[in-house]
Coordinates of C-alpha atoms in Angstrom, one line a residue:
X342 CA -34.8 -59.4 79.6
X343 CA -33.4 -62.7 78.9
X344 CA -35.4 -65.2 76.8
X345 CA -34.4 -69.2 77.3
X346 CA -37.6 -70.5 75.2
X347 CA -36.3 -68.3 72.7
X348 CA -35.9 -70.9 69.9
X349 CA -39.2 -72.3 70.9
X350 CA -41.0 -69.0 70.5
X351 CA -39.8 -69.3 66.2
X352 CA -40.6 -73.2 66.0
X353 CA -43.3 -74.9 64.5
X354 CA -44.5 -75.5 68.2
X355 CA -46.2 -72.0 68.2
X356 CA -48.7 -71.2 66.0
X357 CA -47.5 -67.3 66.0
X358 CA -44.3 -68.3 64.4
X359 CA -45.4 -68.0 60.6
X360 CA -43.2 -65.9 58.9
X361 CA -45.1 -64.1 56.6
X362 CA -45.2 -61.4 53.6
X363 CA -44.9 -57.6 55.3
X364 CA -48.4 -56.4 53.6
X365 CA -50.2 -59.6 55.6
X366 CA -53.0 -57.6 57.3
X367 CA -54.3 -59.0 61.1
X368 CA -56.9 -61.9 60.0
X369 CA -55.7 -63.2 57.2
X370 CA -56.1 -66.6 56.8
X371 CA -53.5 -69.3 54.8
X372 CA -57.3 -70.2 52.9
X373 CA -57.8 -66.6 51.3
X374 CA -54.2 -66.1 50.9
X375 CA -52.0 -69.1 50.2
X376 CA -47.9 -68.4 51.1
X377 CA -45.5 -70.8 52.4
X378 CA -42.5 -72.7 51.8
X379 CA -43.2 -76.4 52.2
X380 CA -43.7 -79.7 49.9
X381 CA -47.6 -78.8 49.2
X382 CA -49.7 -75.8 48.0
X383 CA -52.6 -75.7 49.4
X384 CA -55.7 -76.5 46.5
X385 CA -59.0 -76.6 48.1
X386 CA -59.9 -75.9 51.8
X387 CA -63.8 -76.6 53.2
X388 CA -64.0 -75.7 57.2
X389 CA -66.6 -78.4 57.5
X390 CA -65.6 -81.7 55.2
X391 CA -61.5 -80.9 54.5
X392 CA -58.3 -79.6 53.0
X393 CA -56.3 -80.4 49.5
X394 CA -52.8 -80.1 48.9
X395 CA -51.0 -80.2 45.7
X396 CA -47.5 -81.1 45.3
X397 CA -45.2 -77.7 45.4
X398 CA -43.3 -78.8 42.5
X399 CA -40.2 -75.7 43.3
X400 CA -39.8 -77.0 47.2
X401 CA -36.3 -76.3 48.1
X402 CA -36.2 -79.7 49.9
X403 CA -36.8 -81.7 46.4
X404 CA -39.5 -83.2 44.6
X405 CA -42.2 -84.9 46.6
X406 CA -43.3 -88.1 45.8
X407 CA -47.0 -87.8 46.4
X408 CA -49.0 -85.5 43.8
X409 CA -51.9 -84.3 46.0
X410 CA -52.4 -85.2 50.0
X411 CA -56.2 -85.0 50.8
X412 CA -57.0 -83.9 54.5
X413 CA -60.7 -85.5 55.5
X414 CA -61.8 -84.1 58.7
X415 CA -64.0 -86.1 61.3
X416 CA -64.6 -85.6 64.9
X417 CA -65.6 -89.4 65.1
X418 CA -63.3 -91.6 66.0
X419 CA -65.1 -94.3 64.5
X420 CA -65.3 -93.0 61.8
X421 CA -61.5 -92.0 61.4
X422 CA -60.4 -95.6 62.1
X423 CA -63.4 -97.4 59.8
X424 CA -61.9 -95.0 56.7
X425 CA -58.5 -96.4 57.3
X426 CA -59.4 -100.2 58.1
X427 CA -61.7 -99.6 54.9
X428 CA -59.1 -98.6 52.4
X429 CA -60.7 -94.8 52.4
X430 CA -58.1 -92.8 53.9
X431 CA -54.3 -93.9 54.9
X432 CA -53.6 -92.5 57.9
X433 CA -55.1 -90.8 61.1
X434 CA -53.1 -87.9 62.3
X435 CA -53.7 -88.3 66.1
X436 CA -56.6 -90.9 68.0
X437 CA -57.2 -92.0 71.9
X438 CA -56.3 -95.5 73.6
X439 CA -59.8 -95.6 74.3
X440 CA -61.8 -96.4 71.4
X441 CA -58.6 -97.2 69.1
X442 CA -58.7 -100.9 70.0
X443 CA -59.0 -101.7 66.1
X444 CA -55.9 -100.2 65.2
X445 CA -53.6 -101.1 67.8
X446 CA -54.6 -104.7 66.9
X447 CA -54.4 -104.9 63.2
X448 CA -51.3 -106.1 61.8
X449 CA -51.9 -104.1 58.6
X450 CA -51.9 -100.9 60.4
X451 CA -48.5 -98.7 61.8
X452 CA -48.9 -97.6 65.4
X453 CA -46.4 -95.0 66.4
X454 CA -46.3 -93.9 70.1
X455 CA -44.8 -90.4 70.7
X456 CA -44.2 -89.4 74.4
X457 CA -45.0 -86.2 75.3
X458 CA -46.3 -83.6 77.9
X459 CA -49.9 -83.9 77.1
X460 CA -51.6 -85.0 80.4
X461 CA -54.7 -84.1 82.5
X462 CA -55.2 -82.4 85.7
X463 CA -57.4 -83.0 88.6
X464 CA -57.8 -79.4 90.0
X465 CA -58.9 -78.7 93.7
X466 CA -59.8 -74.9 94.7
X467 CA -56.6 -73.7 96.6
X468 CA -58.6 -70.6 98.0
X469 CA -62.3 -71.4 99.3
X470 CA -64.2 -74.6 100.0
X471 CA -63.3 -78.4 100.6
X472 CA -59.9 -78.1 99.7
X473 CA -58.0 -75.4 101.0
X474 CA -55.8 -77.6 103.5
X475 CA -52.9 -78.9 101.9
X476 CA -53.5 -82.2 104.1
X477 CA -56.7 -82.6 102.3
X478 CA -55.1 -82.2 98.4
X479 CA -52.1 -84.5 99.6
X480 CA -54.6 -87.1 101.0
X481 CA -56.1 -87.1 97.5
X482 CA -53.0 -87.5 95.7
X483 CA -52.0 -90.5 97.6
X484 CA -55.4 -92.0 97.5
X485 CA -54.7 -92.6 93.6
X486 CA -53.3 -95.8 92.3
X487 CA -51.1 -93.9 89.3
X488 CA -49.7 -97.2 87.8
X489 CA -53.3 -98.7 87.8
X490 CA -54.6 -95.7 86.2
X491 CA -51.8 -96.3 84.0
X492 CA -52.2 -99.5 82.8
X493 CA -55.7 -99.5 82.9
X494 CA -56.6 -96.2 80.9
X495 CA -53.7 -96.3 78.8
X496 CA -53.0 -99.7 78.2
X497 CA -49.3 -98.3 79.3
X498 CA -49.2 -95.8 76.5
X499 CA -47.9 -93.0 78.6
X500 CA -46.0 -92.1 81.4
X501 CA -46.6 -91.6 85.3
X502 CA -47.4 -88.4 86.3
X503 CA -45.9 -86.4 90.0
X504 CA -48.4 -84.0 90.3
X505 CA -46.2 -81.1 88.5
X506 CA -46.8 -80.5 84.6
X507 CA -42.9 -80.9 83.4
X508 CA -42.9 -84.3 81.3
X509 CA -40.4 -86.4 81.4
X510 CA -39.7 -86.0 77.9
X511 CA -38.2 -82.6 78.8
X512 CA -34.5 -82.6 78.9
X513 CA -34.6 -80.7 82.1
X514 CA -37.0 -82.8 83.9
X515 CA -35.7 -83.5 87.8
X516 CA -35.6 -87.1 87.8
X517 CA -34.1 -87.3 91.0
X518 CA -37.5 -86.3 92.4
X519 CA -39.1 -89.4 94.4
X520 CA -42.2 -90.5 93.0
X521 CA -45.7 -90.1 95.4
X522 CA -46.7 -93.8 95.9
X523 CA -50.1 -94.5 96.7
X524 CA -50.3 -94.7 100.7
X525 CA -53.9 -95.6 101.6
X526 CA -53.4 -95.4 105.5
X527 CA -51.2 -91.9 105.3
X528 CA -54.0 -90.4 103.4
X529 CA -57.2 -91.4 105.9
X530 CA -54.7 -90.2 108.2
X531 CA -54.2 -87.0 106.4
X532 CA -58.0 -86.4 106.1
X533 CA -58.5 -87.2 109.8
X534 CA -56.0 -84.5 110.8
X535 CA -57.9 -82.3 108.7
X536 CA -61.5 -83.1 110.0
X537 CA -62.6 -84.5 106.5
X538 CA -62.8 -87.6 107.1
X539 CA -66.0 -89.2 105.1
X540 CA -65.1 -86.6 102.7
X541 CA -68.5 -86.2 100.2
X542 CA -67.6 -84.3 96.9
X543 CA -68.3 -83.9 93.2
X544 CA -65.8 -84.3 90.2
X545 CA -67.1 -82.9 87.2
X546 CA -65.4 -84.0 83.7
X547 CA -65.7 -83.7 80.2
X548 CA -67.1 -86.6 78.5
X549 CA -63.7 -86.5 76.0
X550 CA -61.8 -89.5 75.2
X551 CA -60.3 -91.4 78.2
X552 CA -61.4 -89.0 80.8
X553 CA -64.7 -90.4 81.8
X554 CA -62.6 -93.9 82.3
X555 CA -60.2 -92.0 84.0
X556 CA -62.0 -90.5 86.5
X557 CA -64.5 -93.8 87.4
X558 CA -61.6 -95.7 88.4
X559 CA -60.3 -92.2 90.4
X560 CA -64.0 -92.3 92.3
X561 CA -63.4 -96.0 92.9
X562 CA -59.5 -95.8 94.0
X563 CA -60.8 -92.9 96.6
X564 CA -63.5 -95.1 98.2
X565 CA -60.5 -96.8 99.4
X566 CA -59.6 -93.7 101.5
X567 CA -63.2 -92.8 102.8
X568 CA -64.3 -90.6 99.7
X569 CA -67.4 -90.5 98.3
X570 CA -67.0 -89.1 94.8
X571 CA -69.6 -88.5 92.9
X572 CA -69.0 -88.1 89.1
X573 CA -70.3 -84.8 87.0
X574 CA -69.4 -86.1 83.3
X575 CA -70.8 -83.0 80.9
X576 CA -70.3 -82.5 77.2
X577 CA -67.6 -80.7 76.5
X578 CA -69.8 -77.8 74.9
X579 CA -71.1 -77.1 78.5
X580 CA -67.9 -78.1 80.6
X581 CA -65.4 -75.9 80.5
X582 CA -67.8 -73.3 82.3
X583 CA -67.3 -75.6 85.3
X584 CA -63.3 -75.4 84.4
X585 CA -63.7 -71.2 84.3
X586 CA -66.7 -69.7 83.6
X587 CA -65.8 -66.7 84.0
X588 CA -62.5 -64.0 84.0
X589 CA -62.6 -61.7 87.4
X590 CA -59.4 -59.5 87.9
X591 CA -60.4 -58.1 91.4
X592 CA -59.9 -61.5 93.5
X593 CA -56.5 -62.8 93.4
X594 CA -54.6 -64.8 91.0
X595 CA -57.0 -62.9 88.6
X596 CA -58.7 -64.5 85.8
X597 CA -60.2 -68.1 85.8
X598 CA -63.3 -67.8 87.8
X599 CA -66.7 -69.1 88.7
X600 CA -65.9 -72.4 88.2
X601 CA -66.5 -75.9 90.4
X602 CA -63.9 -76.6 93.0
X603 CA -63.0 -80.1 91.9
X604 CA -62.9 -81.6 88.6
X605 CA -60.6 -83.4 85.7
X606 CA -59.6 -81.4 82.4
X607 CA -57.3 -82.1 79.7
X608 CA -54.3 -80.2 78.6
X609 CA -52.6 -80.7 75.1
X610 CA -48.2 -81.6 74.2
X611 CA -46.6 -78.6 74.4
X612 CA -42.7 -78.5 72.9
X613 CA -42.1 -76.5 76.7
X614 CA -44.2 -76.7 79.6
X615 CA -44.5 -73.0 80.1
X616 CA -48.4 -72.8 79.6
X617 CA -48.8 -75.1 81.9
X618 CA -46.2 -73.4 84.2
X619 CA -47.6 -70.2 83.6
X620 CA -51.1 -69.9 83.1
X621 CA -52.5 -73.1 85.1
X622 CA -50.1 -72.0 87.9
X623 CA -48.5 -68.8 88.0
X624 CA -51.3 -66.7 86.6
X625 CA -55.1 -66.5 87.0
X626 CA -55.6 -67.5 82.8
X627 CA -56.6 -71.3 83.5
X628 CA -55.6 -71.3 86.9
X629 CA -58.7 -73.1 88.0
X630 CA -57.4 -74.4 91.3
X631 CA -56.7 -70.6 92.6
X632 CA -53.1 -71.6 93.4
X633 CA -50.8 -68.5 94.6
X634 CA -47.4 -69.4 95.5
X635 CA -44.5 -66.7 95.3
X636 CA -42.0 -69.0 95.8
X637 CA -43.2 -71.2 92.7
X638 CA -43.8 -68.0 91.0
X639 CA -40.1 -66.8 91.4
X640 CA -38.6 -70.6 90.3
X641 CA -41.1 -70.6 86.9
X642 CA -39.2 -66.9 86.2
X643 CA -35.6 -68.3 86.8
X644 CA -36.5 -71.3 85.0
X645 CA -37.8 -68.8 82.3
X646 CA -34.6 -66.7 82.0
X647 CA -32.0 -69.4 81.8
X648 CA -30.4 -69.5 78.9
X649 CA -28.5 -72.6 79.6
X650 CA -30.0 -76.2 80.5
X651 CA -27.9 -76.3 83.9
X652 CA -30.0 -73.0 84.6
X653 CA -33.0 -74.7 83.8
X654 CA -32.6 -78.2 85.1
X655 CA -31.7 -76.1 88.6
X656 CA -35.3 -73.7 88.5
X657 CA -37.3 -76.5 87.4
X658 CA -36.3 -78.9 90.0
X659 CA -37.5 -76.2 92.5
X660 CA -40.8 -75.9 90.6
X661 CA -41.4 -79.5 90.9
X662 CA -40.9 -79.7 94.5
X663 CA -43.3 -77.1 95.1
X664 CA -46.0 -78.3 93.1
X665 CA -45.8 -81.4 94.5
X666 CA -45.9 -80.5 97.9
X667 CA -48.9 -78.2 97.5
X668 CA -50.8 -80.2 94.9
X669 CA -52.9 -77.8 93.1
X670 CA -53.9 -80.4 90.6
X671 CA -53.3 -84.2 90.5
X672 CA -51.5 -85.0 87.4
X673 CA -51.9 -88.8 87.1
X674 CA -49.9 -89.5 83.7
X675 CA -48.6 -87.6 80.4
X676 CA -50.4 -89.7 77.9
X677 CA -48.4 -90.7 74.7
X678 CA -49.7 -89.5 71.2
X679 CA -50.9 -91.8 68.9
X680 CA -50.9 -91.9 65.2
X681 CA -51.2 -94.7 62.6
X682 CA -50.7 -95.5 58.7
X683 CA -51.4 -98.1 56.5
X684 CA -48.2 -100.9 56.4
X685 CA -47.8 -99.7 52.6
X686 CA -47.3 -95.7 53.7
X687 CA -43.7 -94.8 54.1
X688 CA -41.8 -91.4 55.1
X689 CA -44.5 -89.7 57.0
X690 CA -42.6 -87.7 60.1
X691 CA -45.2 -86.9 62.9
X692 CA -45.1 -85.1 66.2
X693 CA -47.1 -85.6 69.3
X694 CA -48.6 -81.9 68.4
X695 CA -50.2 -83.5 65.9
X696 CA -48.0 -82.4 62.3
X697 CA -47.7 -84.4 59.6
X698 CA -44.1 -84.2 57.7
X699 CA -45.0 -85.9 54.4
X700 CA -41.8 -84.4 52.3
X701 CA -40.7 -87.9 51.9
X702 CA -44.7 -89.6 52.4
X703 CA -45.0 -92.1 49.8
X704 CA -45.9 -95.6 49.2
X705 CA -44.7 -99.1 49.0
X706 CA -45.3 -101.5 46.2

């Protein structure tokens, strides 16, 4: 069978792409058995408090100019950006719009943007309940003000979304594709046809970064079209049970079950958008809205099996036409990803995964 993400599948964009000694034994861990390749040797590693790396002295892509690269870790955003405005670490690897005001307005502070794929996606149950009409998802999706969620959330760090997961950062991205415009009138219309009008319903979201802003100003925007939204926001430890709490392969697309028919989760970059392609749509996996679509199905495997990017750009352009037309999930924006350094840290190469290239990571006088 032919493979078109085959390059993908050996890149540092999946994690199963180490490369590693033939007496490795399943669970293994880079910690109890250091091997690699790169500028640092990994020193001391603490699951809890961090990570140090000592200069690998025998790299093959020359001597690095830092001795030792200390990794902190921190689940506080406050507490990331407070070490770096404080002079206790250099850098933060990856941090949120919302929150990060005291970085993107110091002048002694880097701010790189990296567009990307990462986004979030309104999901609305396909197969039971309020939204199985297709007038009634449509209505929702042009309800939304995108560029005001844009701005707004994002202070513009990002991009506007179609209601399909391929970015357009991907070099086969249809751009051709018109863009769904907010139409407050169409969509009361839509909801009328349907006999939803004064639609009542609850959106349940993680309390995670931007997503509780996100989806206040989303319950606003919709009173505009005769919704009443009421907001769920749960701690993530609880909320991805009302994502998919449970995995049942008897109903159709098996998998992601048991979950609440409308609500807002996040979904990371990914160097391809075939998880998003394939296990929020085409399989049961995360498939929270229930979506089955043979058609979309058949497009996602075409796109799959191209092995040139005329093939691809041809199959995904199909795909995004059919997810936008059904709108199984609401995809806003693809959010950029944000890292900064110090003014006097030089050479660091980041991605919006989240890596940290510090080969050539040094300082300035």
């Amino acid at each position: 069978m032919a493979d078109g993400q085959f390059p993908y599948q050996l890149s540092i964009w999946n994690p199963q792409s180490l490369i590693t000694p033939a007496d490795y034994e399943t669970g293994t861990t880079l910690d109890g058995r250091p091997s690699g390749t790169g500028p640092f040797k990994l020193e001391k590693y603490d699951i809890a408090t961090g990570a140090t790396f000592a200069r690998n002295d025998d790299w093959w892509g020359g001597k690095p100019n830092l001795e030792k690269v200390d990794f902190v870790f921190s689940d506080d955003i406050a507490t990331q950006i407070t070490g770096v405005l404080g002079g206790q670490a250099d850098a933060i690897v990856l941090f949120a719009v919302v929150g990060g005001d005291a970085l993107l307005s110091n002048p002694d502070v880097t701010v790189e943007s990296i567009s990307g794929a990462a986004h979030r996606q309104l999901w609305m149950n396909t197969r039971e309940g309020t939204f199985t009409d297709v007038r009634v998802r449509q209505a929702v999706a042009l309800g939304i003000n995108r560029q005001e969620l844009l701005d707004v959330v994002l202070k513009g760090r990002g991009q506007m979304g179609n209601d399909h997961p391929v970015a357009p950062s991907y070099e086969f991205f249809d751009s051709t594709q018109p863009q769904r415009e907010r139409d407050i009138e169409k969509a009361k219309a839509l909801l009328e046809e349907a006999g939803k009008a004064g639609l009542a319903v609850t959106m349940h979201v993680p309390k995670l970064v931007e997503i509780p802003q996100l989806a206040e100003l989303m319950q606003t925007q919709l009173k505009d079209i005769g919704m009443d939204v009421t907001l769920n926001v749960i701690s993530t430890d609880t909320f991805y049970d009302s994502w998919c709490k449970v995995y049942d392969s008897e109903v159709a697309p098996a998998g992601c079950d048991g979950g609440e028919e409308f609500g807002i989760v996040d979904y990371g970059n990914r160097g391809t958008p075939d998880v998003y392609l394939v296990k929020a749509y085409a399989t049961g996996e995360w498939n929270s809205a229930h979506y089955i679509s043979e058609p979309f199905n058949a497009a996602v495997a075409e796109y799959q099996a191209s092995l040139d990017l005329a093939g691809r750009q041809a199959a995904i352009k199909t795909v995004q036409a059919i997810a936008t037309e059904d709108v199984p999930y609401i995809i806003p924006y693809f959010y950029d990803s944000l890292i900064a350094y110090k003014k006097n840290v030089t050479g660091i190469v980041a991605t919006g995964l989240g890596h940290y290239y510090l080969g050539s990571a040094g300082f300035t006088a």
